[in-house]
Structure formats: structure tokens, C-alpha cells
Short mmCIF file of C-alpha atoms in Angstrom, two decimals:
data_model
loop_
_atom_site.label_atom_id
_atom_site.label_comp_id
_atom_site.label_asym_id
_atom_site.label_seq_id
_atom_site.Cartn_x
_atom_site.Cartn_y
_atom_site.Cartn_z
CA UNK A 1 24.36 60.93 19.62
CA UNK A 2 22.01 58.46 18.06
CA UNK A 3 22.10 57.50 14.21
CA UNK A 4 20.39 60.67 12.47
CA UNK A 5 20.08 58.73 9.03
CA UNK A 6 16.23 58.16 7.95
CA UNK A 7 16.05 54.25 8.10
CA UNK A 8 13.46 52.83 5.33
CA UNK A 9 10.27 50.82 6.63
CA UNK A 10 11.72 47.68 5.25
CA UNK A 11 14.69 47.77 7.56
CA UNK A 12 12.83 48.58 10.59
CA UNK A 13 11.01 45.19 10.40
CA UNK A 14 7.60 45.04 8.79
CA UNK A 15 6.09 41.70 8.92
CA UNK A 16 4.83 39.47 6.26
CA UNK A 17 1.53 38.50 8.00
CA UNK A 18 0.35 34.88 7.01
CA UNK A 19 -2.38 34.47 4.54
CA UNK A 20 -5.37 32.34 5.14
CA UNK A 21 -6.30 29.35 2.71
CA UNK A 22 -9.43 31.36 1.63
CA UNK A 23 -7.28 34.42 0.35
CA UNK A 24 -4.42 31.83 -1.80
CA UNK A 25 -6.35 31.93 -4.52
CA UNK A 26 -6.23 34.69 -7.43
CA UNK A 27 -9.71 35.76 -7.04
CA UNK A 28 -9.54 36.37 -3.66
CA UNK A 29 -5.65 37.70 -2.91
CA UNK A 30 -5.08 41.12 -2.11
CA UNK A 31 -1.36 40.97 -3.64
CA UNK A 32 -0.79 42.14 -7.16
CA UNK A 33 0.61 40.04 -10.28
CA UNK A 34 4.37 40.13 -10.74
CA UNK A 35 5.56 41.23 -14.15
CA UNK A 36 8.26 39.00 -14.50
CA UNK A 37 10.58 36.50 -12.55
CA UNK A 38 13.04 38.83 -11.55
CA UNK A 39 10.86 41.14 -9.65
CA UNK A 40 9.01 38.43 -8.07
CA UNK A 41 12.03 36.90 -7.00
CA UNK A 42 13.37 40.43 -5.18
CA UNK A 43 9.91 39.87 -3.20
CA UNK A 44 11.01 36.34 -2.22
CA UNK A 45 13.99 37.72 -0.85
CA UNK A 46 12.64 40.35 1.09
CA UNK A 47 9.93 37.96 2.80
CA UNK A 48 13.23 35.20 3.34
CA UNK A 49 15.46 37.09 5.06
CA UNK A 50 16.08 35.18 8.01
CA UNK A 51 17.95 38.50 9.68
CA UNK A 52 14.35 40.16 9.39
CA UNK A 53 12.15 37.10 10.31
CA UNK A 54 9.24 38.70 8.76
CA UNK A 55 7.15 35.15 8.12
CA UNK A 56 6.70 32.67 10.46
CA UNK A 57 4.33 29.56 9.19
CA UNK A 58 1.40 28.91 11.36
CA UNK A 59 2.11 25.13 11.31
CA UNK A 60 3.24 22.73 13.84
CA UNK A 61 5.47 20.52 11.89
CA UNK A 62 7.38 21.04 9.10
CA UNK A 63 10.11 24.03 8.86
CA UNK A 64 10.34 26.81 11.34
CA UNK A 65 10.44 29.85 8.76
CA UNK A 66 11.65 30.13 4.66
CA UNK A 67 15.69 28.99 4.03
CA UNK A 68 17.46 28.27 1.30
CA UNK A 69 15.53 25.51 0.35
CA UNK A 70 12.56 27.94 -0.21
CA UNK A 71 14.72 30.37 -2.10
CA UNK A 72 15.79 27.18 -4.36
CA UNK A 73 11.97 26.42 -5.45
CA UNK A 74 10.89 29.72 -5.72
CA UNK A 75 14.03 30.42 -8.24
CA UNK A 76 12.53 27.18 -10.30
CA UNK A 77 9.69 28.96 -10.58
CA UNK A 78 10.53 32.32 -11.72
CA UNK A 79 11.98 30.53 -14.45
CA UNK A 80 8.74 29.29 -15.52
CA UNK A 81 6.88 30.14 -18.66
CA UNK A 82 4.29 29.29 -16.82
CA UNK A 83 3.90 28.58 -13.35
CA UNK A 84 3.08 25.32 -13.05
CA UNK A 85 5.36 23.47 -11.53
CA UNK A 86 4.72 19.69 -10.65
CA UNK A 87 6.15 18.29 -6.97
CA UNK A 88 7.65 15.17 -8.51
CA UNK A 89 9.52 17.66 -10.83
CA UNK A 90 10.89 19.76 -8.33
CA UNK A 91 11.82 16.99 -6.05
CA UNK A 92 13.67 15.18 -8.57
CA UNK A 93 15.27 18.36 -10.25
CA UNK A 94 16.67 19.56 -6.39
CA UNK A 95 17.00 15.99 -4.97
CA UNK A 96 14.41 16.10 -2.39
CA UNK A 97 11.68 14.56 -0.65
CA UNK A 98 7.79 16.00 -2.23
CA UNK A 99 6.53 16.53 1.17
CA UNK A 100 9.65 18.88 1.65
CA UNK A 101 8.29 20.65 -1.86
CA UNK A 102 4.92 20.59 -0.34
CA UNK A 103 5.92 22.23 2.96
CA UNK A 104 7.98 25.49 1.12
CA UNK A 105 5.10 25.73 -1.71
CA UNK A 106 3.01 26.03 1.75
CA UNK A 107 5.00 28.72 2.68
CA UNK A 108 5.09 30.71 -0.21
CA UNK A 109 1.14 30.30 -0.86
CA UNK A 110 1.26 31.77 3.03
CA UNK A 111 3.36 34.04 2.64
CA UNK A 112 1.48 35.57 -0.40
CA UNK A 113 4.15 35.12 -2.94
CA UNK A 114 2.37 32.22 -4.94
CA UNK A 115 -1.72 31.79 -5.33
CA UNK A 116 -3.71 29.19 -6.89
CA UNK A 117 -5.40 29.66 -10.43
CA UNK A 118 -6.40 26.70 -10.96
CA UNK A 119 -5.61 23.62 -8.13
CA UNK A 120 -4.58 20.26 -9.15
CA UNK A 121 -5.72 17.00 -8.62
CA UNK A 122 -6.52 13.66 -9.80
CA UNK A 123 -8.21 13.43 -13.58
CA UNK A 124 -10.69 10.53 -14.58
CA UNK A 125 -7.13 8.82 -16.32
CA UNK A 126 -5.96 8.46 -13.24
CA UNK A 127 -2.98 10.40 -13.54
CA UNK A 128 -1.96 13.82 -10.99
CA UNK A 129 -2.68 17.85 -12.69
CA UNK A 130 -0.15 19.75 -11.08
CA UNK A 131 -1.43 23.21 -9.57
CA UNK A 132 -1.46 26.34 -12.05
CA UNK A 133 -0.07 29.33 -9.78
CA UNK A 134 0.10 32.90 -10.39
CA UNK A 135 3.70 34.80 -9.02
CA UNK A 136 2.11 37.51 -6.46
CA UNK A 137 3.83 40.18 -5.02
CA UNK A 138 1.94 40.83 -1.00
CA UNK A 139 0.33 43.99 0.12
CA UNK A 140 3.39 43.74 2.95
CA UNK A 141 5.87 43.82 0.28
CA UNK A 142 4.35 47.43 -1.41
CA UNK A 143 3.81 48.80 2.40
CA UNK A 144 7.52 48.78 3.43
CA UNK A 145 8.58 50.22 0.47
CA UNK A 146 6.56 52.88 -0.11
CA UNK A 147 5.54 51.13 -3.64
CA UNK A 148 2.98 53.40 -5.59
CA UNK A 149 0.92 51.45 -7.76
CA UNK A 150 -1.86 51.71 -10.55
CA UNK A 151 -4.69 50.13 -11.58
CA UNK A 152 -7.10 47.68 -9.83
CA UNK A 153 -6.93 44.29 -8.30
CA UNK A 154 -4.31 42.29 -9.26
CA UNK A 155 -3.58 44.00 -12.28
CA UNK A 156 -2.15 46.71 -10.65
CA UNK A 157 1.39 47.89 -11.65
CA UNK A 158 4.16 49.86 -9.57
CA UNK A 159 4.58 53.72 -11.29
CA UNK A 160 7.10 54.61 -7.95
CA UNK A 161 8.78 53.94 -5.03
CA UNK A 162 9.91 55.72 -1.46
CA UNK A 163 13.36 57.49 -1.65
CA UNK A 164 13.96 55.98 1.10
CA UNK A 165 13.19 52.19 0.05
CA UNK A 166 15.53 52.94 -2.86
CA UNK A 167 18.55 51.37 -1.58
CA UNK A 168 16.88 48.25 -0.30
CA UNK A 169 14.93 47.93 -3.57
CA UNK A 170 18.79 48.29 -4.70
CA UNK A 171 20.05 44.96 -2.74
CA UNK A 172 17.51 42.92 -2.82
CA UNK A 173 17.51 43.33 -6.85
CA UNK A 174 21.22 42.14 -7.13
CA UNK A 175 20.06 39.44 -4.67
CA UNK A 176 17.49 38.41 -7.24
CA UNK A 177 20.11 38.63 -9.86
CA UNK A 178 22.08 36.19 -8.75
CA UNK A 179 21.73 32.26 -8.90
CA UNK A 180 20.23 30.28 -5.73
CA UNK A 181 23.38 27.53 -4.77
CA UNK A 182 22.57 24.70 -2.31
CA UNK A 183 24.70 25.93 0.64
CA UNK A 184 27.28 23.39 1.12
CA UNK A 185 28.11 21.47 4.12
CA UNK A 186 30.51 23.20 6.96
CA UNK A 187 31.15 19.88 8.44
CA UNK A 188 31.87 16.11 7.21
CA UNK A 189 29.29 13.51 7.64
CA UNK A 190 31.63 11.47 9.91
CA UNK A 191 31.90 14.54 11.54
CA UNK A 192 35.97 14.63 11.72
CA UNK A 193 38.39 15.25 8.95
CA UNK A 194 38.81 12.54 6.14
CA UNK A 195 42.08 10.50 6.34
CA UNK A 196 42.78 10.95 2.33
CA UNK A 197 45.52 12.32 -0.43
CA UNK A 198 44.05 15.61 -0.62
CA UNK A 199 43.13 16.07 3.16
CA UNK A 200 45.25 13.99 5.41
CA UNK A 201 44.01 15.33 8.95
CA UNK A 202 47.61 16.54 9.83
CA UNK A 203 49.58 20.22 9.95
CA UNK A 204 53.10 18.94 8.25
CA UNK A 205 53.68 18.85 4.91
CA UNK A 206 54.27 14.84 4.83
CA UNK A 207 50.61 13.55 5.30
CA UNK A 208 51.96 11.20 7.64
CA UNK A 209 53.75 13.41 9.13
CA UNK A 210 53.31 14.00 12.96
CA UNK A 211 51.74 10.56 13.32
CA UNK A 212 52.48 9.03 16.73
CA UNK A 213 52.41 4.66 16.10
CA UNK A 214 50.64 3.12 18.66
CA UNK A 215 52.57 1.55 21.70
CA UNK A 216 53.23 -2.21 22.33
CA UNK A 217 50.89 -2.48 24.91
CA UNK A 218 47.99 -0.97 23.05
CA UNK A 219 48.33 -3.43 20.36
CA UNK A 220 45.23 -6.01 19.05
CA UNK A 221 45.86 -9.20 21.29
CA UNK A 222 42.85 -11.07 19.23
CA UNK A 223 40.23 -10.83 21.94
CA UNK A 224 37.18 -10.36 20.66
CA UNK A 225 35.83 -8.11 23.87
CA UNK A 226 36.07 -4.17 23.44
CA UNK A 227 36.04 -1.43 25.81
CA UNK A 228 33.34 0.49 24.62
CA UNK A 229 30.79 -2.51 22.91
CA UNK A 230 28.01 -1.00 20.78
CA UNK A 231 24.81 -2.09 22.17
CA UNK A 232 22.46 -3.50 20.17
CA UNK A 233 19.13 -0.84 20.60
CA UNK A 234 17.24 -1.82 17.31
CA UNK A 235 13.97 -3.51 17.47
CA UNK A 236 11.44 -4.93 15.30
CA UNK A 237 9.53 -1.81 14.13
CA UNK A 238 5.75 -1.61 14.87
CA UNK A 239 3.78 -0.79 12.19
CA UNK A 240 0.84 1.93 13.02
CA UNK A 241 -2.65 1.92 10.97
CA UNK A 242 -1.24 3.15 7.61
CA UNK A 243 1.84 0.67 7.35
CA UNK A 244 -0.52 -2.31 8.45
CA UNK A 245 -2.52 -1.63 5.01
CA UNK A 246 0.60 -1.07 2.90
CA UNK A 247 1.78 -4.35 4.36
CA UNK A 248 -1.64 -6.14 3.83
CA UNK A 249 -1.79 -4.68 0.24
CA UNK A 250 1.46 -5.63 -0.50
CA UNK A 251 0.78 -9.45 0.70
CA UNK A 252 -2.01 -8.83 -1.95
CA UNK A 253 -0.22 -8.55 -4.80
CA UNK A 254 2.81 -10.85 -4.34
CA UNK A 255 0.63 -13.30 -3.54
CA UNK A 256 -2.45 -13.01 -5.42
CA UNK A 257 -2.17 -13.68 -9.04
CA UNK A 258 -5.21 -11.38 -10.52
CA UNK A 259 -4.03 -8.43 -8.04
CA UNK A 260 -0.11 -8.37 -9.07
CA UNK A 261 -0.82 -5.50 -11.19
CA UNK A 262 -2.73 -3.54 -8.96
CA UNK A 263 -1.45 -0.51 -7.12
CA UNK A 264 -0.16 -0.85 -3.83
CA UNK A 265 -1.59 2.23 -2.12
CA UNK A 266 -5.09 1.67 -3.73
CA UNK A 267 -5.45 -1.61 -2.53
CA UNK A 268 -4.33 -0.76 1.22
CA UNK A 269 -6.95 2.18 0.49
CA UNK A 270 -9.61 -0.43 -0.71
CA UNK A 271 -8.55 -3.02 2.04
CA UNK A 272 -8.68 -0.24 4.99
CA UNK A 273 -11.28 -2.05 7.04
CA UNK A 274 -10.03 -5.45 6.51
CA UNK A 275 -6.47 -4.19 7.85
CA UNK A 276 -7.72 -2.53 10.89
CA UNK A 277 -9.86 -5.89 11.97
CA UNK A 278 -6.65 -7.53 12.00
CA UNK A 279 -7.46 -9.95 8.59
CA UNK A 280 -5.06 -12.18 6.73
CA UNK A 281 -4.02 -11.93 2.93
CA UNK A 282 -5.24 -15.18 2.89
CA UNK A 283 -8.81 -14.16 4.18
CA UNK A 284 -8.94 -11.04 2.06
CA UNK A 285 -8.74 -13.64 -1.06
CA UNK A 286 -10.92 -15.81 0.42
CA UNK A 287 -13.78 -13.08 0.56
CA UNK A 288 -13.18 -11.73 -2.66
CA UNK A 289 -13.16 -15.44 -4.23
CA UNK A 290 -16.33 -16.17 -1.81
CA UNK A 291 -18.78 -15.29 -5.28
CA UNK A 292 -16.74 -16.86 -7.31
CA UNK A 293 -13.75 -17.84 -8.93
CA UNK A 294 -11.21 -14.94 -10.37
CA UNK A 295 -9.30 -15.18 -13.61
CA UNK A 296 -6.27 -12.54 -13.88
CA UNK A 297 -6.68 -12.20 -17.39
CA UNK A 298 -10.72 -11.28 -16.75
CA UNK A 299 -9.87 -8.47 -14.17
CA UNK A 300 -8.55 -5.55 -16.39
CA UNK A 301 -9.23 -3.04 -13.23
CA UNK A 302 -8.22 -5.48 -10.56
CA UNK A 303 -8.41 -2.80 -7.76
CA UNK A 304 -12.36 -2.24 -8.52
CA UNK A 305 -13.07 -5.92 -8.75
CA UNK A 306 -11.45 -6.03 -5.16
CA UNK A 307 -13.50 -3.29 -3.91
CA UNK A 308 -16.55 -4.65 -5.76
CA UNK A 309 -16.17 -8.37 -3.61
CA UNK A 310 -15.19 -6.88 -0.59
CA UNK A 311 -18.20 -4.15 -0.17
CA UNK A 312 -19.48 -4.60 3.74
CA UNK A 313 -17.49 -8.19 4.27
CA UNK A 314 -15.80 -6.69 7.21
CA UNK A 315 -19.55 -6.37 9.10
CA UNK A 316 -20.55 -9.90 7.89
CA UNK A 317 -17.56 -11.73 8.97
CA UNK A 318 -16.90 -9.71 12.06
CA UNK A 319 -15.45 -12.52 14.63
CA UNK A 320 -12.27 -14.01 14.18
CA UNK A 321 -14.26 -17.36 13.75
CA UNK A 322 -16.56 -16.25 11.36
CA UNK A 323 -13.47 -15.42 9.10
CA UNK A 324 -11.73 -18.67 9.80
CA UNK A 325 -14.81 -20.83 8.84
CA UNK A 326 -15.21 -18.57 5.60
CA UNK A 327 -11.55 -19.03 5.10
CA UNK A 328 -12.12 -23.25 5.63
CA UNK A 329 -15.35 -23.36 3.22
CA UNK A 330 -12.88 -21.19 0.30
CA UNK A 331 -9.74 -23.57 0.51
CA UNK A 332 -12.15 -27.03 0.17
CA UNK A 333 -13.85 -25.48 -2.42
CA UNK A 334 -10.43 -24.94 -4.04
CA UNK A 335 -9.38 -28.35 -3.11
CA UNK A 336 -12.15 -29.78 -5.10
CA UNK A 337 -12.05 -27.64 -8.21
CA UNK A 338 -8.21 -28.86 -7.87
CA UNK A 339 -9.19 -32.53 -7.54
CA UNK A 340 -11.51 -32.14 -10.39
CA UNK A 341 -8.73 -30.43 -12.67
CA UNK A 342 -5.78 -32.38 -12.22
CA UNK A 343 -7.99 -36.17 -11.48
CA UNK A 344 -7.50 -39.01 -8.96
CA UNK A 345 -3.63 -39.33 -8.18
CA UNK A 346 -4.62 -40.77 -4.58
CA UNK A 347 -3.79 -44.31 -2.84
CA UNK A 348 -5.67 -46.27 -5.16
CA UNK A 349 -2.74 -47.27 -7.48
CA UNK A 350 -0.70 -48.07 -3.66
CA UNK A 351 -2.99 -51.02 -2.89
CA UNK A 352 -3.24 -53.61 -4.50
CA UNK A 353 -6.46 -54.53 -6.32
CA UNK A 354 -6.93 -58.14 -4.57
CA UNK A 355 -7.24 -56.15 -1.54
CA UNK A 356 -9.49 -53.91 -3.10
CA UNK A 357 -11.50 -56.41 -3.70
CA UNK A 358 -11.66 -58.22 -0.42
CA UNK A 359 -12.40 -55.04 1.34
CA UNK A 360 -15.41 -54.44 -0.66
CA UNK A 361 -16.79 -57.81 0.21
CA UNK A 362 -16.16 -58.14 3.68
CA UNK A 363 -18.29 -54.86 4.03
CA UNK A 364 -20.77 -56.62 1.82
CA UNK A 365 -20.95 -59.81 3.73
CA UNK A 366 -21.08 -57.59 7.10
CA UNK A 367 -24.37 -55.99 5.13
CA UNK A 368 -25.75 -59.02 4.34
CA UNK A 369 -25.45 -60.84 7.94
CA UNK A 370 -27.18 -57.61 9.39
CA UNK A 371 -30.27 -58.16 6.72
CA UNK A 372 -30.45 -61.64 7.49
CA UNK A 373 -30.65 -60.89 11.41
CA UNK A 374 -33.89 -59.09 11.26
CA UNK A 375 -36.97 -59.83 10.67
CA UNK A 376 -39.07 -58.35 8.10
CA UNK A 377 -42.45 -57.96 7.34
CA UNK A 378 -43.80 -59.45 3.88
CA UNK A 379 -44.72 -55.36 2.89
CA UNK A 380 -41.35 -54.37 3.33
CA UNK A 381 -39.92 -57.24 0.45
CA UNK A 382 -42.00 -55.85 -1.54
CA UNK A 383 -41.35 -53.31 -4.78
CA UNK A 384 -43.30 -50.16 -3.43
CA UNK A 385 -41.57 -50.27 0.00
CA UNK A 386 -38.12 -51.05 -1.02
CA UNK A 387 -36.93 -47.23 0.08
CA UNK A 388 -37.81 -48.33 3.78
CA UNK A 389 -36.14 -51.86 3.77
CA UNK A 390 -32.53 -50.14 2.70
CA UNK A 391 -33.15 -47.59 5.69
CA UNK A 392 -33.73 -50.47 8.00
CA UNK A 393 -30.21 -52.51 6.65
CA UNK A 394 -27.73 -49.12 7.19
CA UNK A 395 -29.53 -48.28 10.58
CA UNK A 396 -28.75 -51.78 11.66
CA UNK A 397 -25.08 -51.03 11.57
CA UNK A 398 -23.52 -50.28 14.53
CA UNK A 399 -21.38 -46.34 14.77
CA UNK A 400 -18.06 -48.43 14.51
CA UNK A 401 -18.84 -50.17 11.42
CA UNK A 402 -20.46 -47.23 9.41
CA UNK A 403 -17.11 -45.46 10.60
CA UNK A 404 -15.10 -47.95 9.40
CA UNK A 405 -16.75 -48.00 5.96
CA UNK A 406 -16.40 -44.19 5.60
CA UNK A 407 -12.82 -44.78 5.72
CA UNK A 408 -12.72 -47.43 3.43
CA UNK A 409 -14.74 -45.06 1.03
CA UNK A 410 -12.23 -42.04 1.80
CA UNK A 411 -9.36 -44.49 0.62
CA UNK A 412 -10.73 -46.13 -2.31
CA UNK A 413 -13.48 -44.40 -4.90
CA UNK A 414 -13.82 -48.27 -5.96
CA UNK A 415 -15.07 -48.94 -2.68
CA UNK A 416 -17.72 -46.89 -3.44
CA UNK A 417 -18.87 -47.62 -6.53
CA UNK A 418 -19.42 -50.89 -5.38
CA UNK A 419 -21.48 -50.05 -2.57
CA UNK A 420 -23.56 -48.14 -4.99
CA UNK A 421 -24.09 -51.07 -7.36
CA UNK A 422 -25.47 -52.84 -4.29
CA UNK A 423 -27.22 -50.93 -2.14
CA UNK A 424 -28.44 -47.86 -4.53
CA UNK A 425 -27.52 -44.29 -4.93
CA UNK A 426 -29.92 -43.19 -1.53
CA UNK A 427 -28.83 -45.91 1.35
CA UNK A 428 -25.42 -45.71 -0.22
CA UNK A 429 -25.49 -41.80 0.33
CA UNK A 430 -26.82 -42.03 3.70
CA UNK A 431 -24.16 -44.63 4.74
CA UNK A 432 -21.48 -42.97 3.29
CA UNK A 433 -22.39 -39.05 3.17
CA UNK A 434 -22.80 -37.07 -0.42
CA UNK A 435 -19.38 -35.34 -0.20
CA UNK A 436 -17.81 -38.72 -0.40
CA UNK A 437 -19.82 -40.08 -2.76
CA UNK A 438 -19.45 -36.72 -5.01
CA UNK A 439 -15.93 -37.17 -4.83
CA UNK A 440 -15.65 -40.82 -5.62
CA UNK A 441 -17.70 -40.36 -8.51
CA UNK A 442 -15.76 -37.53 -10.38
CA UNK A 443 -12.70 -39.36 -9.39
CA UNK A 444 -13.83 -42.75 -10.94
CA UNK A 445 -14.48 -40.51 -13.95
CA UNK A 446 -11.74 -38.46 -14.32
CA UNK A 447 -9.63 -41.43 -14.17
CA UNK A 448 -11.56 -43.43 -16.60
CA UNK A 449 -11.07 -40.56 -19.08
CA UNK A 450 -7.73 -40.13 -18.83
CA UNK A 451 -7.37 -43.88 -18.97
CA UNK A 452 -9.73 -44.22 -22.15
CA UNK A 453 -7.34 -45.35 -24.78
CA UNK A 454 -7.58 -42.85 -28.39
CA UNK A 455 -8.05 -44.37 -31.37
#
């Protein structure tokens, strides 16, 4: 004969439907307020049972259905004044990760236990609101157990129950009485028994008792070959899209002094496009610095001055050798605003000033003999066409000599000063280009400052 007893709807297996993101919100949930922790936490239970498997989550990833790890949050938050409960709290409280908090908060929001009254986010300070949530008891929940209610909304309030829910109502209650413990773990991590004082792996009452000793034969002979070698599977991890701009972001600020106190996930966020073209650190600082110079004790929001420079620089320097001549052009220019800070340390004190000197007036003499070789008209000597005679001197020179006196300009900034008392500022430019004459000149007087005796 089959079981005459009348079996409650709860224990013939109603389902906890999932709730859509629309309806997780207080305004729009069809579940009712719980008055307290307790009787919110008997709903918990009843949705959790994994017997029952009345909720399954509609995700993918993630856990397959509510455990004791759900049970554990949802206990920290009956015990809320109110319900607020931050994911870096919970995860630190329970020991673990905040997408795990994140994936059973999921669950209970979609399992219509917990709604939303107000959602959290990021506030102009920069700092994370948690989420305000309201303890809901599901339509589901009332169904299977015949749960009369009053009242409209989610303000209603139970005034009775099913005599036949009563003894379920009854169990899951003490279950809700009781404390949530982390179940513990049935097996060791090694996955045999530990070889200590208090469990020595063996049956006798002498923890060494029953041990066999190994045979001669079996004995270490100090080969370093094993039977069973481990082979070595590891390789260098490749990084997808998201580590490449953690990793470029945190090149950024080790290396960068006016971004070292920037955040690390901002600045991959800022440097996004740069990091997916494949750029350097080094080219990242270049086009930033490309405007300007940046002093770290200027930038009191380094992370906006970064995306400030770097607005649309991955569509102007789009080639790998459009980035590398940027790159070129940055490190010169910080070459020079280095030569002009620290002055002339260069080979002029390694040669000696005698040869200095000859130098200078061998390439004078090799001037001279070319003015002497041509022939010039009587217009040309004179004051108003004295612009044209020096062009007609320097293009006189041969391509080996006017090589050979860039050199000696590149060596010596004496060299060049010379060659400017003699020929002028304009042939002497065109002879030896303005970058070296630039950079003779500030070296000449940087070093004639610092060698400018105080009295």
C-alpha cells in the first residue's frame, strides 16, 4: 500500500524560479519584506536545500546552485542592522575571494531572497558605496507553504500558515536557529594521512609501530636519476588584453617618477589603447612628455594629466616608426635639457689645449688657401656683398673637409667659437649646422659660469 500521509507542497518540490534583473529591485519585486533575520534566514534554507534543488542560477560560470558558502553570507546578513553589507567586508570577514561574494549575492538577488534599494557604486571621492538591500521573502516561498498574508506589496505580513506546512515551517526554523560553520575538510591536502604525534598513519599503539625499514637493495646509492622524474610542464605565461595593461601600467609607475602614485588599474584603464598597439613604457612617457616637461610635485591627479597628454596619440603615432621617431625626438630633447643642467663635462679637459689650438688653425689655414684659390670679383670684397663672399669660401670646401670640421666641432665647443670669431655667426652655421653650434655655445657658457671665480 502506498504512503497515505498528506505530504506538504514544500516537500513535493516546488521550485524557486529565477528572478530577472528588472524585478531585484524593491519597487519592482513581487516578494514581501522579512520582519526580522530569523525568518528570512528559514527562507534561505528552504531555497538552499541542495536535497530539493529548487534554484538553479541561469549563469554559465560561477557555482552550479546555493552551498554552504551561500548559507555563510546570507547568515552575515541577517545579522545586519541594516543590510548593507560591503564585498571587501564579507570577503575578509569569511576569507574569500569578492568575486566569490559577488557570485552568491547573485544568487540570492536571483533567487528573490535579497533586492536592491539603493545600488552602489563609485562617488565623486573616488571611493566604492556598497549596495543597500532589503531581506525578501519570494512569492515561491509563501506558495509551498500555504502562507496567508496581509496587506499590500511588500508590506505584506503572514497572519497563517497550511497545517500541513507546519512541520516543515518547524525544521527549517531550528535550521535558522542554529549557527552557519564552514564545513570542514573530509580529506588532507596531501591527500594521505599526516606522519605526526597525534596522527601517525599506523593501527598499533607505538606510532612506529608496524613500520617495515626499507631493504638493502632499495637503499639511496647517490645517483641523482629517479624512476619516476617530474617533468618540467611550466611555461612562461601569456598575458591576454587585460594583463598586457596591468603590466604596461605597472612599468608606468615604477618607472615614471610623476606616475608612482597613481593607481595601477586606472592607468592600464587610461593606457588601454596604447597597450593593445603593442607600445613601450618608454613611448607612453615619451607622448605624455611630447608638450612638455612633467614635474611630480605639479601633477596632484597624475592619472588625469596622463589621460589629458595621451588623448588620440594612439591615431597620430599609429606605425611602429612613427612611435620610434617620436620616441628619438623626446630622449635628445632630454639629452639637451640634461647637457644644459649639469654643463660641459665632455673631452675638452682630455686634450690638451696646444692641440686645441693647432686644430683650430689648420682648419683656418685650409679656409684661407681655398679663398685665395678663387677669383673674385671687386663687388664681392666689398661691404654690401660680404654675405655672398662667405657662401662662396664654405662651398669651396670639398664633402671630406666640411666632414672633418663637423667632427672637430662635435669634439671641441672651442673649435667652434673660433670658427665663429672668423668666419661669422651665418657661414659658421652653415658649415657647421645650428645644433652644433647651439650646443657649443651653451656649453662654452655653462662652463665659463661655473668657472667664474666668486668674490
Amino acid at each position: 500500500m502506498g504512503d497515505s500521509r498528506q505530504k506538504s507542497a514544500s516537500e513535493q518540490g516546488t521550485q524557486c524560479p529565477p528572478i530577472a534583473s528588472a524585478c531585484q529591485w524593491l519597487s519592482t519585486t513581487t516578494g514581501r519584506i522579512a520582519s526580522d533575520g530569523h525568518t528570512w534566514m528559514t527562507s534561505v534554507h528552504w531555497a538552499a536545500d541542495p536535497k530539493a534543488k529548487r534554484y538553479t542560477p541561469t549563469r554559465s560560470h560561477g557555482p552550479r546552485g546555493m552551498n554552504a558558502t551561500t548559507l555563510l553570507i546570507a547568515q552575515e546578513c541577517a545579522n545586519l542592522k541594516e543590510c548593507r553589507p560591503g564585498i571587501a567586508y564579507l570577503a575578509r570577514k569569511l576569507r574569500i575571494s569578492e568575486r566569490t561574494v559577488e557570485y552568491h549575492l547573485g544568487m540570492l538577488r536571483e533567487a528573490g531572497l535579497l533586492v536592491y534599494r539603493t545600488k552602489g557604486g563609485r562617488v565623486a571621492q573616488g571611493r566604492d558605496e556598497a549596495s543597500v538591500y532589503e531581506r525578501t521573502i519570494p512569492v515561491a516561498f509563501d506558495d509551498a507553504h500555504g502562507i496567508r498574508t496581509t496587506g499590500e506589496g511588500v508590506q505584506r505580513r503572514p497572519v497563517g500558515a497550511a497545517d500541513t506546512a507546519r512541520k516543515s515551517l518547524g525544521k527549517l526554523a531550528r535550521k535558522a536557529a542554529r549557527k552557519v560553520r564552514r564545513p570542514r575538510r573530509r580529506t588532507p591536502v596531501s591527500g594521505q594521512s599526516r606522519c605526526t604525534l597525534m596522527e601517525g598513519g599506523s593501527t598499533g599503539a607505538f606510532p612506529a609501530a608496524g613500520s617495515i625499514p626499507p631493504s638493502e637493495t632499495k637503499l639511496a646509492s647517490g645517483d641523482s636519476s629517479h624512476s619516476t622524474q617530474k617533468k618540467a610542464t611550466s611555461r612562461p605565461r601569456t598575458l591576454n588584453r587585460v594583463g598586457r595593461r596591468h603590466q604596461l601600467a605597472r612599468e608606468l609607475i615604477d618607472n615614471v617618477p610623476w606616475l608612482s602614485r597613481a593607481s595601477a588599474p586606472r592607468i592600464a584603464w587610461i593606457a588601454r589603447h596604447c597597450a593593445d598597439a603593442g607600445w613601450q613604457w618608454q613611448e607612453v612617457q615619451a607622448a605624455a612628455e611630447e608638450r612638455g616637461p612633467i614635474d611630480d610635485m605639479d601633477s596632484r591627479r597624475p592619472s588625469g594629466l596622463l589621460a589629458y597628454r595621451l588623448k588620440g596619440v594612439h591615431e597620430l603615432y599609429a606605425s611602429e616608426k612613427a612611435r620610434h621617431l617620436m620616441l628619438t625626438a623626446w630622449e635628445d630633447s632630454r639629452l639637451r635639457e640634461r647637457i644644459r643642467h649639469q654643463g660641459w663635462d665632455g673631452p675638452a679637459a682630455a686634450v690638451d689645449l696646444e692641440q686645441q689650438t693647432h686644430t683650430a688653425a689648420a682648419a683656418m689655414d685650409t679656409i684661407r688657401a681655398a679663398r685665395q684659390t678663387q677669383a673674385l670679383s671687386a663687388a664681392d670684397l666689398t661691404g654690401a656683398t660680404e654675405h655672398s663672399e662667405g657662401n662662396t669660401d664654405i662651398e669651396a670646401l670639398s664633402r671630406a673637409e666640411v666632414l672633418e670640421h663637423r667632427k672637430f666641432a662635435a669634439d671641441d665647443p672651442t673649435y667652434v667659437r673660433n670658427l665663429l670669431e672668423a668666419l661669422g655667426d651665418r657661414d659658421a652655421r652653415r658649415l657647421l649646422t645650428n645644433r652644433l653650434v647651439d650646443k657649443a655655445l651653451v656649453l662654452l657658457r655653462l662652463n665659463t659660469t661655473e668657472l667664474t671665480p666668486a668674490f
